[in-house]
Short mmCIF file of C-alpha atoms and ligand atoms in Angstrom, two decimals:
data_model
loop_
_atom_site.label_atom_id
_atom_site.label_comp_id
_atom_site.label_asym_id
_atom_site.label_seq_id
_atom_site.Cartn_x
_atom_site.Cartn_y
_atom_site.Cartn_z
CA UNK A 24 20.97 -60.50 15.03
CA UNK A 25 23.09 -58.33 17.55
CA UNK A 26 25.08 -56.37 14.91
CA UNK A 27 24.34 -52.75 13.52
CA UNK A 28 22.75 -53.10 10.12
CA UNK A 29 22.03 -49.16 9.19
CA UNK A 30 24.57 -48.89 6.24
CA UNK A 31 22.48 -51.79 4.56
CA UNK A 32 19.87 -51.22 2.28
CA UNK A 33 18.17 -54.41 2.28
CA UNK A 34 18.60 -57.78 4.65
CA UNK A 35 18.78 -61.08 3.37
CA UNK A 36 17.79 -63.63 5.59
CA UNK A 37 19.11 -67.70 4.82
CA UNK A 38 21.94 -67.81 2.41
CA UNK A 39 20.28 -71.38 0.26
CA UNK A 40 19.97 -70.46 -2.94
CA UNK A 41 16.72 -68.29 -2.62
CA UNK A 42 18.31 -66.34 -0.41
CA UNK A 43 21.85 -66.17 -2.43
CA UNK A 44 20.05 -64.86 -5.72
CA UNK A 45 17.48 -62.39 -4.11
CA UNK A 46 21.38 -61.24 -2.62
CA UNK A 47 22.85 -60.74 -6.05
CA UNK A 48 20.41 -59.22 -7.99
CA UNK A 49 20.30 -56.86 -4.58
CA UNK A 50 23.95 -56.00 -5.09
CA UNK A 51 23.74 -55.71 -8.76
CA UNK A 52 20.52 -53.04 -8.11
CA UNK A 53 23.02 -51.27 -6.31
CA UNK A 54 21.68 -52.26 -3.08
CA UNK A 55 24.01 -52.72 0.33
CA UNK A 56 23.01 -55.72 1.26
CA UNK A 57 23.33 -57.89 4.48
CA UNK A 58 23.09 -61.55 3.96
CA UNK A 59 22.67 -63.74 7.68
CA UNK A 60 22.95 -67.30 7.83
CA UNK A 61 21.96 -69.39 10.87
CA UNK A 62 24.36 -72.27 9.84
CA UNK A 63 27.99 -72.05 10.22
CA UNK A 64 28.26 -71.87 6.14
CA UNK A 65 26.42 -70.46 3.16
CA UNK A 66 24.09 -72.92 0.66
CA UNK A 67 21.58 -73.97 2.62
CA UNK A 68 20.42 -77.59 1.93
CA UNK A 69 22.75 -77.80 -1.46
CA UNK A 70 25.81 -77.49 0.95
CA UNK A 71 28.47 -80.11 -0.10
CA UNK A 72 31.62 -81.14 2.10
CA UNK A 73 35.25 -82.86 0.90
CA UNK A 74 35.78 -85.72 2.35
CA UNK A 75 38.97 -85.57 3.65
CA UNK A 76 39.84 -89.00 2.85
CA UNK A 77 38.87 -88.56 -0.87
CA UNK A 78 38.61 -85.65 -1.83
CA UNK A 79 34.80 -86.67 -2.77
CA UNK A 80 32.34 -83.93 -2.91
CA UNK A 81 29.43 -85.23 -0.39
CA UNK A 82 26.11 -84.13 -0.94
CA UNK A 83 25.16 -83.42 2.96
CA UNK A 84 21.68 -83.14 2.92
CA UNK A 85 21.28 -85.36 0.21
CA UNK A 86 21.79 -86.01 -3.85
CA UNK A 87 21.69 -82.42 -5.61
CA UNK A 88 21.53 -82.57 -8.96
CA UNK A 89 20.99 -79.37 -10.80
CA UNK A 90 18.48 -79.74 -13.78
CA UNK A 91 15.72 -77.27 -15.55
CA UNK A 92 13.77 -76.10 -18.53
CA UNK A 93 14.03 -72.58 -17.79
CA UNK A 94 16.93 -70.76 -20.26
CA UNK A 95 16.74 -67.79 -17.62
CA UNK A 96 17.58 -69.85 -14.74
CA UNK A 97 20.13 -71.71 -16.45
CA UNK A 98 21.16 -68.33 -17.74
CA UNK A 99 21.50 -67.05 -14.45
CA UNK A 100 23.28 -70.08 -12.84
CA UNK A 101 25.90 -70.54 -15.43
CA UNK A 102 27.50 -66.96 -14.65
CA UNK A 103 28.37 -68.78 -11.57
CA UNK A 104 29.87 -72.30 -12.25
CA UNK A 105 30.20 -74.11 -14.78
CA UNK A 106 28.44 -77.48 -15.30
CA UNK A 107 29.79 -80.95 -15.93
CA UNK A 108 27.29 -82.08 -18.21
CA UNK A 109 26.10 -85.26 -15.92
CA UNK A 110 23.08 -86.75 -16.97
CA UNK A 111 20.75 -88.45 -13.58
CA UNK A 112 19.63 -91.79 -13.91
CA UNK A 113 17.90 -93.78 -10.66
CA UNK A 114 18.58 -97.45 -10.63
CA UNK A 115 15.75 -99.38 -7.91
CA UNK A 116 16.36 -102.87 -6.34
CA UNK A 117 13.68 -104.67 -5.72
CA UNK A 118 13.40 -108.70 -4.97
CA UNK A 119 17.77 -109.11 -5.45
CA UNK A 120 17.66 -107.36 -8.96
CA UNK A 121 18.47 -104.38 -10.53
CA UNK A 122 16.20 -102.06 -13.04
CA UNK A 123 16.19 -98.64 -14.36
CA UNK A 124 13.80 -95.88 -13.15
CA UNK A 125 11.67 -93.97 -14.29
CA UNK A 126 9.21 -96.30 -15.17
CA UNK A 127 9.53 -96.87 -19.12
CA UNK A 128 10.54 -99.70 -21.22
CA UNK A 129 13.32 -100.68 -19.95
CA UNK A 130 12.32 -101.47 -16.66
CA UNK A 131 8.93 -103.04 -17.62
CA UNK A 132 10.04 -105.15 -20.79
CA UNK A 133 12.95 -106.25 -17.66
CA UNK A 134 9.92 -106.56 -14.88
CA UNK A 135 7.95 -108.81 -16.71
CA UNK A 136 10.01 -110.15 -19.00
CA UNK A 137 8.59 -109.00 -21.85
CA UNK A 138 9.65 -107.63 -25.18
CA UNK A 139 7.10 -104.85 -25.95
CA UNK A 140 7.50 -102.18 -28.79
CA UNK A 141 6.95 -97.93 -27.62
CA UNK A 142 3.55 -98.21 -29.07
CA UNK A 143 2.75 -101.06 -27.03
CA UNK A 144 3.49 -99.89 -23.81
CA UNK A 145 0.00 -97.65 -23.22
CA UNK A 146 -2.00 -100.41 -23.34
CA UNK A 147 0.13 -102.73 -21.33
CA UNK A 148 -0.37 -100.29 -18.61
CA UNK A 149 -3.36 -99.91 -19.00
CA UNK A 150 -4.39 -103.54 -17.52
CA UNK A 151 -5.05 -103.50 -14.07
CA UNK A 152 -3.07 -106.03 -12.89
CA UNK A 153 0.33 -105.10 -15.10
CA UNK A 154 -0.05 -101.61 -12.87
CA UNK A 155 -0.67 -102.93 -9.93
CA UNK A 156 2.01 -105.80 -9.67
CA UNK A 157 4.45 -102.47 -10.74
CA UNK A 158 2.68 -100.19 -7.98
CA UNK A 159 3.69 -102.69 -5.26
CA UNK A 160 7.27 -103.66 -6.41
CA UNK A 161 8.43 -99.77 -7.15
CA UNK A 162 5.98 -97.70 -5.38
CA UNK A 163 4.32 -99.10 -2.06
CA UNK A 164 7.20 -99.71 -0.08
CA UNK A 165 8.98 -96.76 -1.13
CA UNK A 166 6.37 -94.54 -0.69
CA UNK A 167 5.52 -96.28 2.56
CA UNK A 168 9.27 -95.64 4.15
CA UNK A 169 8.92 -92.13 2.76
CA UNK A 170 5.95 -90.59 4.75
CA UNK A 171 6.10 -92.90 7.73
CA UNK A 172 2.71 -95.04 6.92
CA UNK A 173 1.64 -99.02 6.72
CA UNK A 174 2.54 -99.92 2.89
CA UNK A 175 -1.61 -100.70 3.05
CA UNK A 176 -2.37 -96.77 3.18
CA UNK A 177 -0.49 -96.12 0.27
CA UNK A 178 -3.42 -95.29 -2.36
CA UNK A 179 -2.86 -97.26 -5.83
CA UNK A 180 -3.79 -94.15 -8.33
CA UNK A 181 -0.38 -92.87 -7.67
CA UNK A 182 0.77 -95.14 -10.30
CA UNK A 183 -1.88 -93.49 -12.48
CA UNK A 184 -0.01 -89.80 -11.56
CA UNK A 185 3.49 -91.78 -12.35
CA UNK A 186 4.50 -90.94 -16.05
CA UNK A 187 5.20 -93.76 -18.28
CA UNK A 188 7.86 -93.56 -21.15
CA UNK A 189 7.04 -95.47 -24.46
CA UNK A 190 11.17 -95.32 -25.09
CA UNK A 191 14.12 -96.72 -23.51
CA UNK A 192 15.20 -92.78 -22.23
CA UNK A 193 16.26 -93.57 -18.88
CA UNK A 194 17.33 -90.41 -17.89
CA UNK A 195 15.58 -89.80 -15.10
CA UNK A 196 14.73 -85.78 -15.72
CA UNK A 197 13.30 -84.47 -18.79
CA UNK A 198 15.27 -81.43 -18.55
CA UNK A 199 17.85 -81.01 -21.02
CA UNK A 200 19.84 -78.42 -19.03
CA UNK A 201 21.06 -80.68 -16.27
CA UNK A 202 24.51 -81.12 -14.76
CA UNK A 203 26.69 -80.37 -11.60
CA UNK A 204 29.27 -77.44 -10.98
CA UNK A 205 32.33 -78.83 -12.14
CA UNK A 206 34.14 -77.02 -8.90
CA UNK A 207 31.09 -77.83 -6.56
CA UNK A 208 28.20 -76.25 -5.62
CA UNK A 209 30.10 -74.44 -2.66
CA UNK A 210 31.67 -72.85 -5.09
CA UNK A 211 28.45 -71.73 -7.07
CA UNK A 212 27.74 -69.87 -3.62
CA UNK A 213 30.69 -68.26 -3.06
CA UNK A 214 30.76 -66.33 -6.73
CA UNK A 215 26.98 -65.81 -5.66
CA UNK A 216 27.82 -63.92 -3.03
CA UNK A 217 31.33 -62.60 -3.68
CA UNK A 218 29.91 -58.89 -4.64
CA UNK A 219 31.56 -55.74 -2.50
CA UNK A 220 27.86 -54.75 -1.47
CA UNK A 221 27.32 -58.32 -0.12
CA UNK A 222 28.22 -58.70 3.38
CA UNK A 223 27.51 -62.35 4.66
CA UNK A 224 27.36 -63.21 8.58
CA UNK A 225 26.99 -66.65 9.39
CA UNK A 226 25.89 -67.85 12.68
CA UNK A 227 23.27 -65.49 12.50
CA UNK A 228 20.08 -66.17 12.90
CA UNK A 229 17.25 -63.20 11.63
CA UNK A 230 14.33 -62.79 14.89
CA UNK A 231 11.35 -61.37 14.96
CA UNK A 232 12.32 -59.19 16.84
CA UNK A 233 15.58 -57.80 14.26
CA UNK A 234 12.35 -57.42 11.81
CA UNK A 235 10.91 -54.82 14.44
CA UNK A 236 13.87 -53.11 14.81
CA UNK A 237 14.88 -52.84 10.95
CA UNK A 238 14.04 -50.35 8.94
CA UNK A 239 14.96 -51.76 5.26
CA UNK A 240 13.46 -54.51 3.60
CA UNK A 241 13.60 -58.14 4.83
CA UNK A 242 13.91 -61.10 2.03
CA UNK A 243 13.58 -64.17 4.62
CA UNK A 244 14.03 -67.99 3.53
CA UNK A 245 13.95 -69.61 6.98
CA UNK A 246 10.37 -70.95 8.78
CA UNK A 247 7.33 -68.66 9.24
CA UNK A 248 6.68 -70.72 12.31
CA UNK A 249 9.95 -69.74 13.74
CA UNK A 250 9.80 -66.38 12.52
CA UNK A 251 6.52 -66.43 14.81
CA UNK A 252 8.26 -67.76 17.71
CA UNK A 253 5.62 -70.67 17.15
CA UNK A 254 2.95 -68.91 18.30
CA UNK A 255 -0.10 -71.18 16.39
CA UNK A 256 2.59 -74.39 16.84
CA UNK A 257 4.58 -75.94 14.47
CA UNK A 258 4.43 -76.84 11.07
CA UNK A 259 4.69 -80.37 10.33
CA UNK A 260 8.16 -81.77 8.18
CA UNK A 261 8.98 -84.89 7.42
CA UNK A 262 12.80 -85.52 7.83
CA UNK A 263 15.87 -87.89 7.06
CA UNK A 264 18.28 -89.17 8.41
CA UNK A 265 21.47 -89.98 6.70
CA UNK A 266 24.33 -92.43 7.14
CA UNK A 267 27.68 -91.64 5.85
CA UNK A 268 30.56 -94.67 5.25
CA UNK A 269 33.79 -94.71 3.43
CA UNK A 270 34.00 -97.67 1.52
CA UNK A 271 37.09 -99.43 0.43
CA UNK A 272 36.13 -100.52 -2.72
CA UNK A 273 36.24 -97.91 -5.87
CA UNK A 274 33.19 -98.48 -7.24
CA UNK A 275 30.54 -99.58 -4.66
CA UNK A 276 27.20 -99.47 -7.27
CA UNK A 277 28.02 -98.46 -10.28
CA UNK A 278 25.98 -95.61 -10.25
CA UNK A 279 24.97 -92.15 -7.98
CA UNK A 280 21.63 -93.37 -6.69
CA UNK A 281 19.67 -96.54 -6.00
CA UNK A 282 16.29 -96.35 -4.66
CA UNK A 283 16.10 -99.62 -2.27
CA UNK A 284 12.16 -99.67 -2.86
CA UNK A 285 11.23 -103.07 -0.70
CA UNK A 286 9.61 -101.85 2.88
CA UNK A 287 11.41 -104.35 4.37
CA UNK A 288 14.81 -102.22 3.38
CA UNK A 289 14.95 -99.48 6.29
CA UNK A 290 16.27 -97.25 4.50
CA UNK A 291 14.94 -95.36 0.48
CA UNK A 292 17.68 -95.29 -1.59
CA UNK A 293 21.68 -95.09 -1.32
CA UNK A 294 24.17 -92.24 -2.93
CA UNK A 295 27.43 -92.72 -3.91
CA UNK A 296 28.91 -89.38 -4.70
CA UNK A 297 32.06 -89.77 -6.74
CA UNK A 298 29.66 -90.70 -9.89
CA UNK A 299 28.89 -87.23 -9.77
CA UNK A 300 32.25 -86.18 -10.91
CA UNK A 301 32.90 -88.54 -13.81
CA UNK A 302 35.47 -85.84 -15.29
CA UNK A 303 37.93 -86.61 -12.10
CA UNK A 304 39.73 -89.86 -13.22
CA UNK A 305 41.89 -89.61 -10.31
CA UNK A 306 38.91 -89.35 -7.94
CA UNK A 307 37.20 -92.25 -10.07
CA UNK A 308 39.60 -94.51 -10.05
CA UNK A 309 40.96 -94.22 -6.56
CA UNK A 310 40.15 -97.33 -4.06
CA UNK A 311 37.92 -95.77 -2.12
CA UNK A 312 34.40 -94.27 -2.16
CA UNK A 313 31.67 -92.44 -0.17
CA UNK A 314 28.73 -93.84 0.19
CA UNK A 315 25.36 -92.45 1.99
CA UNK A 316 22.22 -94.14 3.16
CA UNK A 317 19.00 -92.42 3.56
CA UNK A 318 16.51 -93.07 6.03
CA UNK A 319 13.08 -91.42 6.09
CA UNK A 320 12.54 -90.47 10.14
CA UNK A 321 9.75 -88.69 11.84
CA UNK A 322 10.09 -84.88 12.34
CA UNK A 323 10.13 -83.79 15.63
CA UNK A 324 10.71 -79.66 16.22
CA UNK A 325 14.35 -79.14 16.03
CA UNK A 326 14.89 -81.65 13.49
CA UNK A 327 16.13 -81.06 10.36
CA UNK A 328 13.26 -80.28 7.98
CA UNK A 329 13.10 -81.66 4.64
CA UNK A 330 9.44 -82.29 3.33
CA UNK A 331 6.29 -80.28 4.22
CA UNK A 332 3.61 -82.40 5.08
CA UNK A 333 0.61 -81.18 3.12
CA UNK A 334 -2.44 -81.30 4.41
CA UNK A 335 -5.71 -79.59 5.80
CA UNK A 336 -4.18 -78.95 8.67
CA UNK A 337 -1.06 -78.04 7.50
CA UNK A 338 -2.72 -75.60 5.38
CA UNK A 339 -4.75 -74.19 7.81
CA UNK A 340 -1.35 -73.07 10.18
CA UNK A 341 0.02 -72.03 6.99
CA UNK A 342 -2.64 -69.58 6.20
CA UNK A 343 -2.83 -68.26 9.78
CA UNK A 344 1.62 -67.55 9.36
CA UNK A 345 0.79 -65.38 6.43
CA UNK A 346 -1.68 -63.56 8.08
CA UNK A 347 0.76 -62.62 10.42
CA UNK A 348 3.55 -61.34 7.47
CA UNK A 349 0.80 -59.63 6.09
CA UNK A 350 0.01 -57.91 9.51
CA UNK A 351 3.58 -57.24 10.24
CA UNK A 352 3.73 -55.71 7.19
CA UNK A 353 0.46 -53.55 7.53
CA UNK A 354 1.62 -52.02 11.08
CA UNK A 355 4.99 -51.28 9.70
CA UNK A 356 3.62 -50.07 6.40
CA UNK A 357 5.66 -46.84 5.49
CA UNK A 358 8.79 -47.50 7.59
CA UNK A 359 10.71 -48.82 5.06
CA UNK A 360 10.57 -52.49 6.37
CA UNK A 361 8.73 -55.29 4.01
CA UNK A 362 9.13 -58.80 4.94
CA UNK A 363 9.36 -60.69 2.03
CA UNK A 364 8.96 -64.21 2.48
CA UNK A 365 10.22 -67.17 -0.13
CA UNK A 366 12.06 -70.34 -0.29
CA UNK A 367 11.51 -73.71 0.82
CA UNK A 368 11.27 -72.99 3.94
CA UNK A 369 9.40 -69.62 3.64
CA UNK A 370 7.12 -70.79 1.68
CA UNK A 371 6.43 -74.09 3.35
CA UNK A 372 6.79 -76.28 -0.07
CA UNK A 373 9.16 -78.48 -2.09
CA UNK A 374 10.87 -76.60 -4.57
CA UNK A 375 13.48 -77.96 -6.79
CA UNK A 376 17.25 -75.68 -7.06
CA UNK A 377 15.52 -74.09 -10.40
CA UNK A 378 12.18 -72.95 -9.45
CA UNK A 379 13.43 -71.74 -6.15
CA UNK A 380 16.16 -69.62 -8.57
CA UNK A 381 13.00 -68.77 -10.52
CA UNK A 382 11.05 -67.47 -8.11
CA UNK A 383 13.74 -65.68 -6.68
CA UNK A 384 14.63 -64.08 -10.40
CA UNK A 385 11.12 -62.92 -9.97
CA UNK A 386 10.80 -61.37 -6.80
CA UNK A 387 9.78 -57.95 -7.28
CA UNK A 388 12.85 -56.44 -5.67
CA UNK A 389 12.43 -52.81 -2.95
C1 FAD B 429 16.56 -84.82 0.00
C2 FAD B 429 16.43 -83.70 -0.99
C3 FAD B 429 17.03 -83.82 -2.23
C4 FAD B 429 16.93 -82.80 -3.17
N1 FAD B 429 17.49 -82.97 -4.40
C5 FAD B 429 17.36 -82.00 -5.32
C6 FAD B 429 17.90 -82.17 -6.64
O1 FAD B 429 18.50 -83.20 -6.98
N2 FAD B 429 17.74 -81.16 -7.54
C7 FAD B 429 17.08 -80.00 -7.22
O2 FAD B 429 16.96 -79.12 -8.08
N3 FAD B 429 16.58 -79.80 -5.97
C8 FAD B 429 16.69 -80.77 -5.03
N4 FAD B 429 16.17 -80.57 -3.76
C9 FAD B 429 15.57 -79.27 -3.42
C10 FAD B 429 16.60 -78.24 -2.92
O3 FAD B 429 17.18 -78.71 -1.72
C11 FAD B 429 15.88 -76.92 -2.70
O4 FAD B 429 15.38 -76.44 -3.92
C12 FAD B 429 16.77 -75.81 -2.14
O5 FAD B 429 17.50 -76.22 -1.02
C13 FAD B 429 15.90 -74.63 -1.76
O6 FAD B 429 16.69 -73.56 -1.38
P1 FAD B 429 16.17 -72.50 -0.32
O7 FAD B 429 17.11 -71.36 -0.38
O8 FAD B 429 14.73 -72.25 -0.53
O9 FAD B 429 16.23 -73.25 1.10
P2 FAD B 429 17.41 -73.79 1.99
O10 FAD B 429 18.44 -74.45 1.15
O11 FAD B 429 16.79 -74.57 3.07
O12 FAD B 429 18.05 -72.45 2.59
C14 FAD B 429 17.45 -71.73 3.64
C15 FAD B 429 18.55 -71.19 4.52
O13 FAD B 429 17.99 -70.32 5.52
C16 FAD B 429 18.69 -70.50 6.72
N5 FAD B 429 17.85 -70.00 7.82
C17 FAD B 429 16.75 -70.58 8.36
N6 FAD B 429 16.21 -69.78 9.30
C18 FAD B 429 17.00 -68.67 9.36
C19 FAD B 429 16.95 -67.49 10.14
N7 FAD B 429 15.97 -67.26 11.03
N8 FAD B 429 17.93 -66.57 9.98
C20 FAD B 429 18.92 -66.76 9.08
N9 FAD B 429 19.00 -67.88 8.30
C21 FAD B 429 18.05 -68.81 8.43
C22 FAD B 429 18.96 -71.99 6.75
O14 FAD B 429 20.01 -72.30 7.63
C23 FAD B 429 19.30 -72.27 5.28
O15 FAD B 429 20.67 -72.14 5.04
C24 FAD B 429 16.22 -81.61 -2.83
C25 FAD B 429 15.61 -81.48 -1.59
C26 FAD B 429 15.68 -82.54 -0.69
C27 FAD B 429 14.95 -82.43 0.61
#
């Protein structure tokens, strides 16, 4: 950390958006608070860039799309940006055509070239053989590329998980609060954080050691492993790998996503970012777009992590991670130090932009 942090009365470690609300409602407590970032930049894994060429708003570590249920969150967010009002839909290829996701009636009355009614849908599913010849075109392959295993090993009563829409709704959330920041989401992050008692360092990355030499609270978003300097190994991710091109075409798919779903496909799906931003008609229109690829790749420590890998093991180096926060916290019990630990990353679970906003609205603050 290297810095003197004494006139703070609380730390904030990762600036995502965990991080970034625990640091308002901080400020707005009255709290002097010290936000450090290990990136270069504030936003965590919803960090956009421009592309120069463009003026395109790329996603960098992948399609964000903010969408809930939760009036609070939405609440909170929209005294931050404003929101566009774009509604997500996921298009799949699979075998040279083109259907809507989720799964519903418009992709299986297209699938199987059928005609059926809503109230005929259920029961349609319900054969074996209807499921399963939709399990393997929109699910095995996908799901194989996704975790890294032989499309065999992918268990059939995920289908059974997948819900199935008796309608033609092909929005792909059912949240009705859903949209983008009309000025980006770097934006949303700098009114976040734009409060005189927020001070934000970036390129700073919050030790173990800073945690035994601070006496104020800690509210840390990066990886308990880390934190631990690894001491139990790591934690297993699952990452990506993306591939950017600038395409000279204005419209490359019609469309922001398209899950690729074949295993033969190397890569899951493909963004296209200006479709984001329908309300720019300059942007739109221009001859040019960004497009992204996304390839599911191994994790290897160091890599970027994007998708805890649950499992008993997993779960077992979790637990033992804790039990070292919890007896941090019991040595250093009436110091004034508390590590509180949240976020993705913290937390060592997939949380979508609202529930980590959520959870971070309801952290019981120092
Ligand atoms: C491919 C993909 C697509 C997604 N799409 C959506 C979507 O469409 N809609 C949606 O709602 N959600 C989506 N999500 C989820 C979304 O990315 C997360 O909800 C969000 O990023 C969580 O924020 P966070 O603050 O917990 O973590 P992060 O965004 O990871 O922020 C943590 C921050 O902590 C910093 N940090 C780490 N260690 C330290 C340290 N020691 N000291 C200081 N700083 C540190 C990191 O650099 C990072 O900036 C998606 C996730 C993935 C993987």
């Amino acid at each position: 950390m290297g810095r003197n942090t004494e006139k703070f009365d609380a730390i904030v470690a990762g600036a995502g958006i965990w991080g970034a609300t625990i640091a308002r409602r901080l400020a707005e407590a009255g709290k002097r608070t010290m936000v450090l970032e290990k990136r270069a930049a504030v936003g965590g894994n919803v960090r956009c860039e421009t592309d120069p060429g463009t003026g395109i708003e790329v996603h960098v570590y992948g399609s964000h799309i903010f969408h809930t249920h939760i009036p609070e969150v939405w609440e909170f967010v929209s005294r931050f940006a404003a929101f566009n009002g774009y509604q997500h839909k996921v298009l799949a290829r699979y075998g040279g055509k083109t259907y809507f996701l989720p799964l519903g009636l418009a992709l299986i009355n297209a699938f199987f070239n059928v005609d059926l009614k809503p109230l005929e849908v259920q029961l349609f599913m319900a054969n074996e053989a209807n499921s399963k010849a939709l399990f393997d075109a929109f699910f095995r392959g996908y799901t194989s590329k996704q975790w890294g295993r032989p499309p065999e090993e992918i268990d059939p009563s995920i289908i059974k998980r997948v819900p199935v829409r008796s309608s033609y709704d092909v929005n792909y959330f059912n949240d009705t609060l859903q949209g983008i920041p009309l000025d980006g989401y770097n934006s949303l992050f700098e009114r976040l954080l734009d409060h005189p008692l927020v001070t934000v360092k970036c390129n700073s990355v919050f030790t173990l050691d800073d945690a035994e030499k601070t006496d104020v609270p800690v509210y840390y978003s990066g990886p308990l492993d880390a934190l631990f300097k690894n001491r139990f190994g790591p934690l297993p991710w699952r990452s990506l790998r993306f591939e950017r091109e600038t395409v000279d075409v204005a419209d490359f798919q019609g469309t922001s996503v398209v899950n690729y779903t074949e295993a033969k496909v190397p890569f899951t799906r493909i963004h296209e970012f200006k479709h984001y931003h329908p309300e720019k008609k300059e942007v739109m229109a221009a001859p040019k777009t960004v497009i992204m690829r996304e390839y599911p790749s191994e994790w290897h420590p160091g890599d970027e992590p994007y998708y805890p890998v649950d499992s008993a093991d997993s779960r077992e180096l979790l637990g033992k991670y804790r039990a070292e926060v919890d007896a941090l916290n019991a040595r250093r019990a009436g110091s004034g130090f508390r590590l509180v630990v949240g976020g993705r990353l913290g937390s060592y679970r997939y949380f979508d932009m609202d529930k980590s906003v959520e959870a971070a609205l309801a952290v019981p603050l120092e």
